[in-house]
């Protein structure tokens, strides 16, 4: 117990304490200088009637869905493909991992340059040479979120690939040999050997991805500031704006508490629904 | 999937950040004992800018020599919207900090700045400041919370090179919004670049829409800031003008999302003919982003249907709300010494101008007087030999700006109002079928809810 005390203290001071304090602040109005004023559920009433919150919630769910649809399968497929490659086994995972090394802010500013909506923009020039576009990318409310998903997938895939590859190395080689001897092609090897082994990791990564994507922040902040027409305003960006642009900490913590509640419910439902799936 | 993990951590740490800010205000560096006062002063240039840092440090040394009872503790803190709230709440603000004109009203409302009325009166500085500009730093009962040290009015920055290429007279920028539209169309047709562009993101959309509304004779909030006032004819006309330039004339290019940084880069790259900005944009455009000084032009804010006015911009010095009376008095002395002395003392003016030239900063950029007008023109004469910006290119602005009416920011929650107006401007520029009256009515509802909180 004595040995655990330092760790426990760190958790109390830097994790649980602030979480509790955040909960308390969601019932207060404060500028952090004057004495606090208790306002009951006023902050919750305010954020729930703010038309921006509804749109931000929809945008956040939209991003989560898009990221699941496109962002989730890409690293799985990439990892399976890489594990099939023989020779230079260090090279391809390294290449896949490279985008992760780029600092997010640098990557986003680079992509903002790529996404220049004029016909002379980089992506538009490339696509223009095969007769496509020009596209508005971030500057249209319809394509802004998919554009962000594209960048986020590029930036995040490397990490997931490494994890899936590690899981795949634990698959015994004789299983593949047995499958090959039984005449199984690539598709059947993936379906009957690889996927069952990845199941546990896949479920965990799915949950982490849902929690992570529902907290999308850096990309909309730097790419679009929540625009165009509020189409990339997410819950976390709104919390940030409440707190650090408007100085309204009550509203910021109230919305944080609501987001945490939603995530807790999603996680619990996910756990219940998938109980038993993760073991063979 | 570390990035996601980081995001999770970032999300969960919002309450943590807020708590980290909520410790009792204290500034250990500031103390006064035995008649000696120590204050922290912000805005010291970083070591990557050695010339300006050395000049700043010299100024600190000179000040301490002239005021032996005051000790300065210079820090590199700059105003930054992402950290200011936390610093203010945690008592970590320097005693003196430079902030832009858009900020003091919000800070006054949130009690994040010290009331300087008494010290300014005692010092005599209050009567020397230009009362029109001082309004930016006053609450509704006239108390003063900041000292304006540089002031500009928003005008129309234009690319003289593109004007010439389009067959327009580079010495005659548009004076009305009808002329803006005509010139933008000419630039787009003759050069293929966007004739006109406007900022739209991170609250700059609402900020510039406010300026445009003022130029069309409208206002954003009623006098006491309790109600939105933009759901009316001038705002509609302003948005209609944008809509026509974008969709009928096609003179605004494809890009819709611009913040200050984005529009400065695009303008400096020669992709934009005109945009609304103050003359201090010269430094960002020419010194930072490499626009040719000869291409820079600025005219006054174009007006529509009469002489209505424009929004002001610039910087003020604020003092930490936790400063004691002695620290406040010392802070005001430093503000005078560091920023205002040059306007009243010839040798200080010459030294400051020489330092500017040596530090490769623009010297002599025209602006609005922060002190009485006749003193201001005396100062302009003192620094004449050191001016390193093409004053002729500012001439269309300077001829008119002094007489153009200056209208302050909306009095209550300006930043929240701007945030609510960003999507309005983005929709007009992003959607050909935008319903302007409906957009304004909806935004007015949002703003009224915020003003009522």
Coordinates of N, CA, C and O in Angstrom, one line a residue, chain B residues 47-189:
Chain B
X47 N 14.7 35.0 -27.9 CA 16.1 35.0 -28.3 C 16.4 34.7 -29.8 O 17.4 34.9 -30.3
X48 N 15.3 34.3 -30.5 CA 15.4 34.1 -31.9 C 15.4 35.5 -32.7 O 15.6 35.5 -33.9
X49 N 15.1 36.5 -31.9 CA 15.0 37.9 -32.5 C 16.0 38.8 -31.7 O 15.6 39.7 -31.0
X50 N 17.3 38.5 -31.8 CA 18.3 39.1 -30.9 C 18.3 40.6 -31.0 O 18.4 41.3 -29.9
X51 N 18.1 41.2 -32.2 CA 18.2 42.7 -32.3 C 17.1 43.4 -31.5 O 17.4 44.3 -30.6
X52 N 15.9 42.9 -31.7 CA 14.8 43.5 -30.9 C 14.8 43.2 -29.4 O 14.4 44.0 -28.6
X53 N 15.3 42.0 -29.1 CA 15.4 41.6 -27.7 C 16.4 42.6 -27.0 O 16.2 43.1 -25.9
X54 N 17.6 42.8 -27.7 CA 18.6 43.7 -27.1 C 18.0 45.1 -26.9 O 18.3 45.7 -25.8
X55 N 17.3 45.6 -27.8 CA 16.7 46.9 -27.7 C 15.7 46.9 -26.5 O 15.6 47.9 -25.8
X56 N 14.9 45.9 -26.4 CA 13.9 45.8 -25.3 C 14.6 45.8 -24.0 O 14.3 46.6 -23.1
X57 N 15.7 45.0 -23.9 CA 16.4 44.9 -22.6 C 17.1 46.2 -22.3 O 17.2 46.6 -21.1
X58 N 17.5 47.0 -23.3 CA 18.1 48.3 -23.1 C 17.1 49.2 -22.5 O 17.4 50.0 -21.6
X59 N 15.9 49.1 -23.1 CA 14.8 50.0 -22.6 C 14.5 49.7 -21.1 O 14.2 50.6 -20.3
X60 N 14.5 48.4 -20.8 CA 14.3 48.0 -19.4 C 15.3 48.6 -18.5 O 15.0 49.2 -17.4
X61 N 16.6 48.5 -18.9 CA 17.7 49.0 -18.1 C 17.6 50.5 -17.9 O 17.7 51.1 -16.8
X62 N 17.2 51.2 -19.1 CA 17.1 52.7 -19.0 C 16.0 53.0 -18.0 O 16.1 54.0 -17.3
X63 N 14.9 52.3 -18.1 CA 13.7 52.6 -17.2 C 14.1 52.4 -15.7 O 13.8 53.2 -14.9
X64 N 14.8 51.3 -15.5 CA 15.2 51.0 -14.1 C 16.2 52.1 -13.6 O 16.1 52.5 -12.4
X65 N 17.0 52.6 -14.5 CA 17.9 53.7 -14.1 C 17.1 55.0 -13.7 O 17.4 55.7 -12.8
X66 N 16.1 55.2 -14.6 CA 15.3 56.5 -14.4 C 14.4 56.3 -13.2 O 13.9 57.3 -12.6
X67 N 14.0 55.1 -12.8 CA 13.1 54.8 -11.7 C 13.7 53.8 -10.8 O 13.3 52.7 -10.7
X68 N 14.6 54.3 -9.9 CA 15.3 53.3 -9.1 C 14.4 52.6 -8.1 O 14.8 51.6 -7.6
X69 N 13.2 53.1 -7.8 CA 12.3 52.4 -6.9 C 11.5 51.4 -7.6 O 10.7 50.7 -7.0
X70 N 11.6 51.2 -8.9 CA 10.9 50.1 -9.6 C 11.8 49.1 -10.2 O 12.8 49.5 -10.9
X71 N 11.5 47.8 -10.0 CA 12.4 46.8 -10.6 C 11.5 46.1 -11.6 O 10.3 45.7 -11.3
X72 N 12.0 45.8 -12.8 CA 11.2 45.1 -13.8 C 11.7 43.7 -14.0 O 12.8 43.4 -13.9
X73 N 10.7 42.8 -14.2 CA 11.0 41.4 -14.4 C 10.4 41.1 -15.8 O 9.3 40.7 -15.9
X74 N 11.3 41.3 -16.9 CA 10.7 41.1 -18.2 C 10.5 39.6 -18.5 O 11.4 38.8 -18.2
X75 N 9.4 39.3 -19.1 CA 9.1 37.9 -19.6 C 8.6 37.9 -21.0 O 8.2 38.9 -21.6
X76 N 8.7 36.7 -21.6 CA 8.4 36.6 -23.1 C 7.0 36.4 -23.4 O 6.6 36.1 -24.5
X77 N 6.1 36.4 -22.3 CA 4.7 36.1 -22.5 C 4.1 37.1 -23.5 O 4.3 38.3 -23.4
X78 N 3.4 36.6 -24.5 CA 2.7 37.4 -25.5 C 1.2 37.1 -25.3 O 0.8 36.1 -24.8
X79 N 0.3 38.0 -25.7 CA -1.1 37.7 -25.7 C -1.4 36.6 -26.6 O -1.0 36.6 -27.8
X80 N -2.1 35.6 -26.1 CA -2.4 34.4 -26.9 C -3.8 33.9 -26.5 O -4.0 33.6 -25.3
X81 N -4.8 34.0 -27.4 CA -6.1 33.7 -27.0 C -6.2 32.3 -26.3 O -7.1 32.0 -25.5
X82 N -5.4 31.3 -26.7 CA -5.5 30.0 -26.2 C -5.0 29.9 -24.8 O -5.3 28.9 -24.1
X83 N -4.1 30.8 -24.3 CA -3.5 30.6 -23.0 C -4.0 31.7 -22.1 O -3.8 31.6 -20.8
X84 N -4.5 32.8 -22.6 CA -4.8 34.0 -21.8 C -5.7 33.7 -20.6 O -5.5 34.0 -19.5
X85 N -6.8 32.9 -20.9 CA -7.8 32.6 -19.9 C -7.2 31.9 -18.7 O -7.4 32.2 -17.5
X86 N -6.3 30.9 -19.1 CA -5.7 30.1 -18.0 C -4.7 31.0 -17.2 O -4.7 30.9 -16.0
X87 N -4.0 31.8 -17.9 CA -3.0 32.7 -17.2 C -3.7 33.6 -16.3 O -3.3 33.9 -15.1
X88 N -4.8 34.2 -16.8 CA -5.6 35.2 -16.0 C -6.1 34.5 -14.7 O -6.0 35.0 -13.6
X89 N -6.7 33.3 -14.9 CA -7.3 32.6 -13.8 C -6.3 32.1 -12.8 O -6.5 32.1 -11.6
X90 N -5.1 31.7 -13.3 CA -4.1 31.2 -12.4 C -3.2 32.3 -11.8 O -2.2 32.0 -11.1
X91 N -3.5 33.6 -12.1 CA -2.7 34.7 -11.5 C -1.3 34.7 -12.2 O -0.4 35.2 -11.6
X92 N -1.2 34.1 -13.4 CA 0.1 34.1 -14.0 C 0.3 35.1 -15.1 O 1.3 35.1 -15.8
X93 N -0.6 36.1 -15.2 CA -0.4 37.1 -16.2 C 0.7 38.0 -15.8 O 0.9 38.4 -14.6
X94 N 1.5 38.5 -16.7 CA 2.5 39.6 -16.4 C 1.7 40.8 -15.9 O 0.5 40.9 -16.3
X95 N 2.3 41.7 -15.2 CA 1.6 42.9 -14.7 C 1.2 43.8 -15.9 O 0.2 44.5 -15.9
X96 N 2.0 43.8 -17.0 CA 1.7 44.6 -18.2 C 1.8 43.7 -19.4 O 2.7 42.9 -19.5
X97 N 0.7 43.7 -20.2 CA 0.7 42.9 -21.4 C 0.0 43.7 -22.5 O -0.9 44.4 -22.3
X98 N 0.6 43.5 -23.7 CA 0.0 44.1 -24.9 C -1.1 43.2 -25.5 O -0.9 42.0 -25.7
X99 N -2.3 43.7 -25.7 CA -3.4 42.9 -26.3 C -4.1 43.7 -27.4 O -4.0 45.0 -27.4
X100 N -4.7 43.0 -28.4 CA -5.3 43.7 -29.5 C -6.6 44.4 -29.1 O -7.2 44.0 -28.1
X101 N -7.1 45.3 -29.9 CA -8.3 46.1 -29.7 C -9.5 45.3 -29.5 O -10.5 45.7 -28.9
X102 N -9.5 44.1 -30.0 CA -10.7 43.2 -30.0 C -11.0 42.7 -28.6 O -12.1 42.2 -28.3
X103 N -10.0 42.8 -27.7 CA -10.1 42.0 -26.4 C -10.5 42.8 -25.2 O -11.2 42.2 -24.3
X104 N -10.2 44.1 -25.0 CA -10.4 44.7 -23.7 C -11.9 44.6 -23.2 O -12.1 44.4 -22.0
X105 N -12.8 44.8 -24.1 CA -14.2 44.8 -23.6 C -14.6 43.5 -23.0 O -15.2 43.4 -21.9
X106 N -14.2 42.3 -23.6 CA -14.5 41.0 -23.0 C -13.8 40.9 -21.6 O -14.3 40.4 -20.6
X107 N -12.5 41.4 -21.6 CA -11.7 41.2 -20.4 C -12.3 42.1 -19.2 O -12.3 41.7 -18.1
X108 N -12.8 43.3 -19.6 CA -13.5 44.1 -18.6 C -14.7 43.4 -18.0 O -14.9 43.3 -16.8
X109 N -15.5 42.8 -18.9 CA -16.7 42.1 -18.5 C -16.4 40.9 -17.6 O -17.1 40.6 -16.6
X110 N -15.3 40.2 -17.9 CA -14.9 39.1 -17.1 C -14.0 39.4 -15.9 O -13.4 38.6 -15.2
X111 N -13.7 40.7 -15.7 CA -12.9 41.2 -14.6 C -11.5 40.7 -14.6 O -10.9 40.3 -13.6
X112 N -10.9 40.6 -15.8 CA -9.6 40.0 -16.0 C -8.5 41.1 -16.1 O -7.4 40.8 -16.4
X113 N -8.9 42.4 -16.0 CA -8.0 43.5 -16.1 C -8.2 44.5 -15.0 O -9.3 44.6 -14.4
X114 N -7.1 45.2 -14.6 CA -7.2 46.1 -13.5 C -7.8 47.4 -13.9 O -7.7 47.8 -15.0
X115 N -8.6 48.0 -13.0 CA -9.2 49.3 -13.2 C -8.0 50.4 -13.0 O -7.5 50.5 -11.9
X116 N -7.7 51.1 -14.1 CA -6.6 52.0 -14.0 C -7.0 53.5 -13.9 O -6.2 54.4 -13.9
X117 N -8.3 53.7 -13.7 CA -8.8 55.1 -13.8 C -8.1 56.0 -12.8 O -7.6 57.1 -13.2
X118 N -7.9 55.6 -11.5 CA -7.3 56.4 -10.5 C -5.8 56.7 -10.8 O -5.4 57.8 -10.8
X119 N -5.1 55.6 -11.1 CA -3.7 55.8 -11.4 C -3.4 56.7 -12.6 O -2.5 57.5 -12.6
X120 N -4.3 56.5 -13.6 CA -4.1 57.3 -14.8 C -4.4 58.8 -14.5 O -3.7 59.7 -15.0
X121 N -5.4 59.0 -13.7 CA -5.7 60.4 -13.3 C -4.6 61.0 -12.5 O -4.1 62.1 -12.8
X122 N -4.1 60.3 -11.5 CA -3.0 60.8 -10.6 C -1.8 61.1 -11.5 O -1.1 62.0 -11.2
X123 N -1.6 60.3 -12.5 CA -0.4 60.4 -13.3 C -0.5 61.6 -14.3 O 0.5 62.1 -14.7
X124 N -1.7 61.9 -14.6 CA -2.0 63.0 -15.6 C -2.0 62.5 -17.0 O -2.3 63.2 -17.9
X125 N -1.8 61.2 -17.1 CA -1.8 60.6 -18.5 C -3.2 60.6 -19.1 O -3.4 60.8 -20.3
X126 N -4.2 60.5 -18.2 CA -5.6 60.4 -18.7 C -6.0 61.5 -19.7 O -6.6 61.3 -20.7
X127 N -5.5 62.7 -19.3 CA -5.9 63.9 -20.1 C -5.1 64.0 -21.4 O -5.5 64.8 -22.3
X128 N -4.0 63.3 -21.5 CA -3.2 63.4 -22.7 C -3.7 62.4 -23.8 O -3.3 62.6 -24.9
X129 N -4.4 61.4 -23.4 CA -4.8 60.4 -24.4 C -6.0 60.8 -25.2 O -6.8 61.6 -24.8
X130 N -6.0 60.4 -26.5 CA -7.1 60.7 -27.4 C -8.4 60.1 -26.9 O -8.5 58.9 -26.9
X131 N -9.3 60.9 -26.5 CA -10.6 60.4 -25.9 C -11.3 59.4 -26.9 O -12.0 58.5 -26.4
X132 N -11.3 59.7 -28.2 CA -12.0 58.8 -29.1 C -11.4 57.4 -29.1 O -12.2 56.4 -29.1
X133 N -10.1 57.3 -29.1 CA -9.5 56.0 -29.1 C -9.6 55.3 -27.7 O -9.8 54.1 -27.6
X134 N -9.6 56.2 -26.7 CA -9.7 55.6 -25.3 C -11.0 54.8 -25.0 O -11.0 53.9 -24.2
X135 N -12.0 55.1 -25.8 CA -13.3 54.5 -25.6 C -13.2 52.9 -25.6 O -13.9 52.2 -24.9
X136 N -12.2 52.5 -26.4 CA -12.1 51.0 -26.6 C -11.7 50.4 -25.2 O -11.9 49.2 -25.0
X137 N -11.2 51.2 -24.3 CA -10.7 50.6 -23.0 C -11.6 51.0 -21.8 O -11.2 50.9 -20.7
X138 N -12.8 51.6 -22.1 CA -13.6 52.0 -21.0 C -14.9 51.2 -20.9 O -15.4 50.6 -21.9
X139 N -15.4 51.1 -19.7 CA -16.7 50.4 -19.5 C -17.7 51.5 -19.7 O -17.5 52.6 -20.0
X140 N -19.0 51.1 -19.4 CA -20.1 52.0 -19.8 C -20.2 53.2 -18.8 O -20.8 54.2 -19.1
X141 N -19.5 53.1 -17.6 CA -19.5 54.2 -16.7 C -18.3 55.1 -16.9 O -18.0 55.9 -16.0
X142 N -17.5 54.8 -17.9 CA -16.3 55.6 -18.2 C -15.0 55.3 -17.5 O -14.0 56.0 -17.6
X143 N -15.0 54.2 -16.7 CA -13.8 53.8 -16.0 C -12.8 53.2 -17.1 O -13.2 52.6 -18.0
X144 N -11.5 53.4 -16.9 CA -10.5 53.1 -17.9 C -9.7 51.8 -17.4 O -9.3 51.8 -16.3
X145 N -9.6 50.8 -18.3 CA -9.0 49.6 -17.9 C -7.8 49.2 -18.7 O -7.2 48.2 -18.5
X146 N -7.4 50.1 -19.7 CA -6.2 49.8 -20.5 C -5.7 51.1 -21.1 O -6.5 52.1 -21.1
X147 N -4.5 51.1 -21.6 CA -3.9 52.2 -22.2 C -3.7 51.9 -23.7 O -2.8 51.1 -24.0
X148 N -4.4 52.6 -24.6 CA -4.1 52.4 -26.0 C -2.8 52.9 -26.4 O -2.4 54.1 -26.1
X149 N -2.0 52.1 -27.1 CA -0.6 52.6 -27.5 C -0.4 52.6 -29.0 O 0.6 53.1 -29.5
X150 N -1.3 52.0 -29.7 CA -1.3 52.1 -31.2 C -2.7 51.9 -31.7 O -3.4 51.1 -31.1
X151 N -3.1 52.7 -32.6 CA -4.5 52.7 -33.1 C -4.6 52.9 -34.6 O -3.8 53.6 -35.2
X152 N -5.5 52.1 -35.2 CA -5.7 52.2 -36.6 C -7.2 52.1 -36.8 O -7.9 51.7 -36.0
X153 N -7.6 52.5 -38.0 CA -9.0 52.2 -38.4 C -8.9 51.2 -39.5 O -7.9 51.2 -40.3
X154 N -9.9 50.4 -39.6 CA -9.9 49.4 -40.7 C -10.1 50.1 -42.0 O -11.0 50.9 -42.1
X155 N -9.3 49.7 -43.0 CA -9.5 50.3 -44.3 C -9.5 49.2 -45.4 O -9.8 48.0 -45.0
X156 N -9.1 49.5 -46.6 CA -9.2 48.5 -47.6 C -7.7 48.4 -48.2 O -7.2 49.3 -48.8
X157 N -7.1 47.2 -47.9 CA -5.8 46.9 -48.4 C -5.9 46.4 -49.8 O -6.8 45.6 -50.1
X158 N -5.1 46.9 -50.7 CA -5.2 46.4 -52.1 C -3.8 46.2 -52.7 O -2.8 46.8 -52.3
X159 N -3.7 45.4 -53.7 CA -2.5 45.1 -54.4 C -2.3 46.0 -55.6 O -3.1 45.9 -56.6
X160 N -1.4 46.9 -55.5 CA -1.2 48.0 -56.5 C -0.8 47.3 -57.9 O -1.2 47.8 -58.9
X161 N -0.1 46.3 -57.8 CA 0.4 45.6 -59.0 C -0.8 45.0 -59.8 O -0.9 45.2 -61.0
X162 N -1.7 44.3 -59.0 CA -2.9 43.8 -59.7 C -3.8 44.9 -60.2 O -4.4 44.8 -61.3
X163 N -3.9 46.0 -59.5 CA -4.7 47.2 -59.9 C -4.2 47.6 -61.3 O -5.0 47.9 -62.2
X164 N -2.8 47.8 -61.4 CA -2.3 48.2 -62.7 C -2.5 47.2 -63.8 O -3.0 47.6 -64.9
X165 N -2.3 45.9 -63.5 CA -2.6 44.9 -64.5 C -4.0 44.9 -65.0 O -4.3 44.5 -66.1
X166 N -4.9 45.3 -64.1 CA -6.4 45.2 -64.4 C -6.8 46.5 -65.1 O -8.0 46.7 -65.4
X167 N -5.8 47.4 -65.3 CA -6.1 48.7 -66.0 C -6.8 49.7 -65.1 O -7.4 50.7 -65.5
X168 N -6.6 49.5 -63.7 CA -7.2 50.4 -62.8 C -6.1 51.4 -62.3 O -4.9 51.1 -62.4
X169 N -6.5 52.5 -61.7 CA -5.5 53.5 -61.2 C -5.1 53.1 -59.8 O -5.9 53.1 -58.9
X170 N -3.8 52.7 -59.6 CA -3.4 52.3 -58.3 C -3.4 53.4 -57.2 O -3.3 53.1 -56.0
X171 N -3.6 54.6 -57.6 CA -3.6 55.7 -56.6 C -5.1 56.0 -56.3 O -5.3 57.0 -55.5
X172 N -6.0 55.3 -56.9 CA -7.4 55.6 -56.6 C -8.2 54.3 -56.2 O -8.9 53.7 -57.0
X173 N -8.0 53.9 -55.0 CA -8.8 52.7 -54.5 C -10.3 53.1 -54.4 O -10.6 54.2 -54.4
X174 N -11.1 52.0 -54.5 CA -12.6 52.3 -54.4 C -13.0 53.0 -53.2 O -12.5 52.8 -52.1
X175 N -14.0 54.0 -53.3 CA -14.4 54.8 -52.2 C -15.8 54.3 -51.7 O -16.2 54.6 -50.6
X176 N -16.5 53.5 -52.6 CA -17.8 53.0 -52.2 C -17.8 51.5 -52.5 O -16.9 51.0 -53.2
X177 N -18.8 50.8 -51.9 CA -18.9 49.4 -52.2 C -19.3 49.0 -53.6 O -18.9 48.0 -54.1
X178 N -20.0 50.0 -54.3 CA -20.3 49.8 -55.7 C -19.0 49.8 -56.5 O -18.8 49.0 -57.4
X179 N -18.1 50.7 -56.1 CA -16.8 50.7 -56.8 C -15.9 49.5 -56.4 O -15.2 49.0 -57.3
X180 N -16.0 49.0 -55.2 CA -15.3 47.8 -54.8 C -15.7 46.7 -55.8 O -14.9 45.9 -56.3
X181 N -17.0 46.6 -56.0 CA -17.6 45.5 -56.8 C -17.0 45.6 -58.2 O -16.6 44.6 -58.8
X182 N -17.1 46.9 -58.8 CA -16.6 47.1 -60.1 C -15.1 46.7 -60.3 O -14.7 46.1 -61.2
X183 N -14.3 47.2 -59.3 CA -12.9 47.0 -59.4 C -12.5 45.5 -59.2 O -11.7 45.0 -59.9
X184 N -13.3 44.8 -58.3 CA -13.0 43.4 -58.1 C -13.3 42.6 -59.4 O -12.5 41.7 -59.8
X185 N -14.4 43.0 -60.1 CA -14.7 42.3 -61.3 C -13.6 42.5 -62.3 O -13.2 41.6 -63.0
X186 N -13.1 43.8 -62.4 CA -12.1 44.1 -63.4 C -10.8 43.2 -63.1 O -10.2 42.6 -64.0
X187 N -10.5 43.2 -61.8 CA -9.3 42.4 -61.5 C -9.4 40.9 -61.8 O -8.6 40.3 -62.4
X188 N -10.6 40.4 -61.4 CA -10.8 38.9 -61.7 C -10.8 38.7 -63.2 O -10.2 37.7 -63.6
X189 N -11.4 39.5 -64.0 CA -11.5 39.3 -65.4 C -10.1 39.4 -66.1 O -9.7 38.7 -67.0

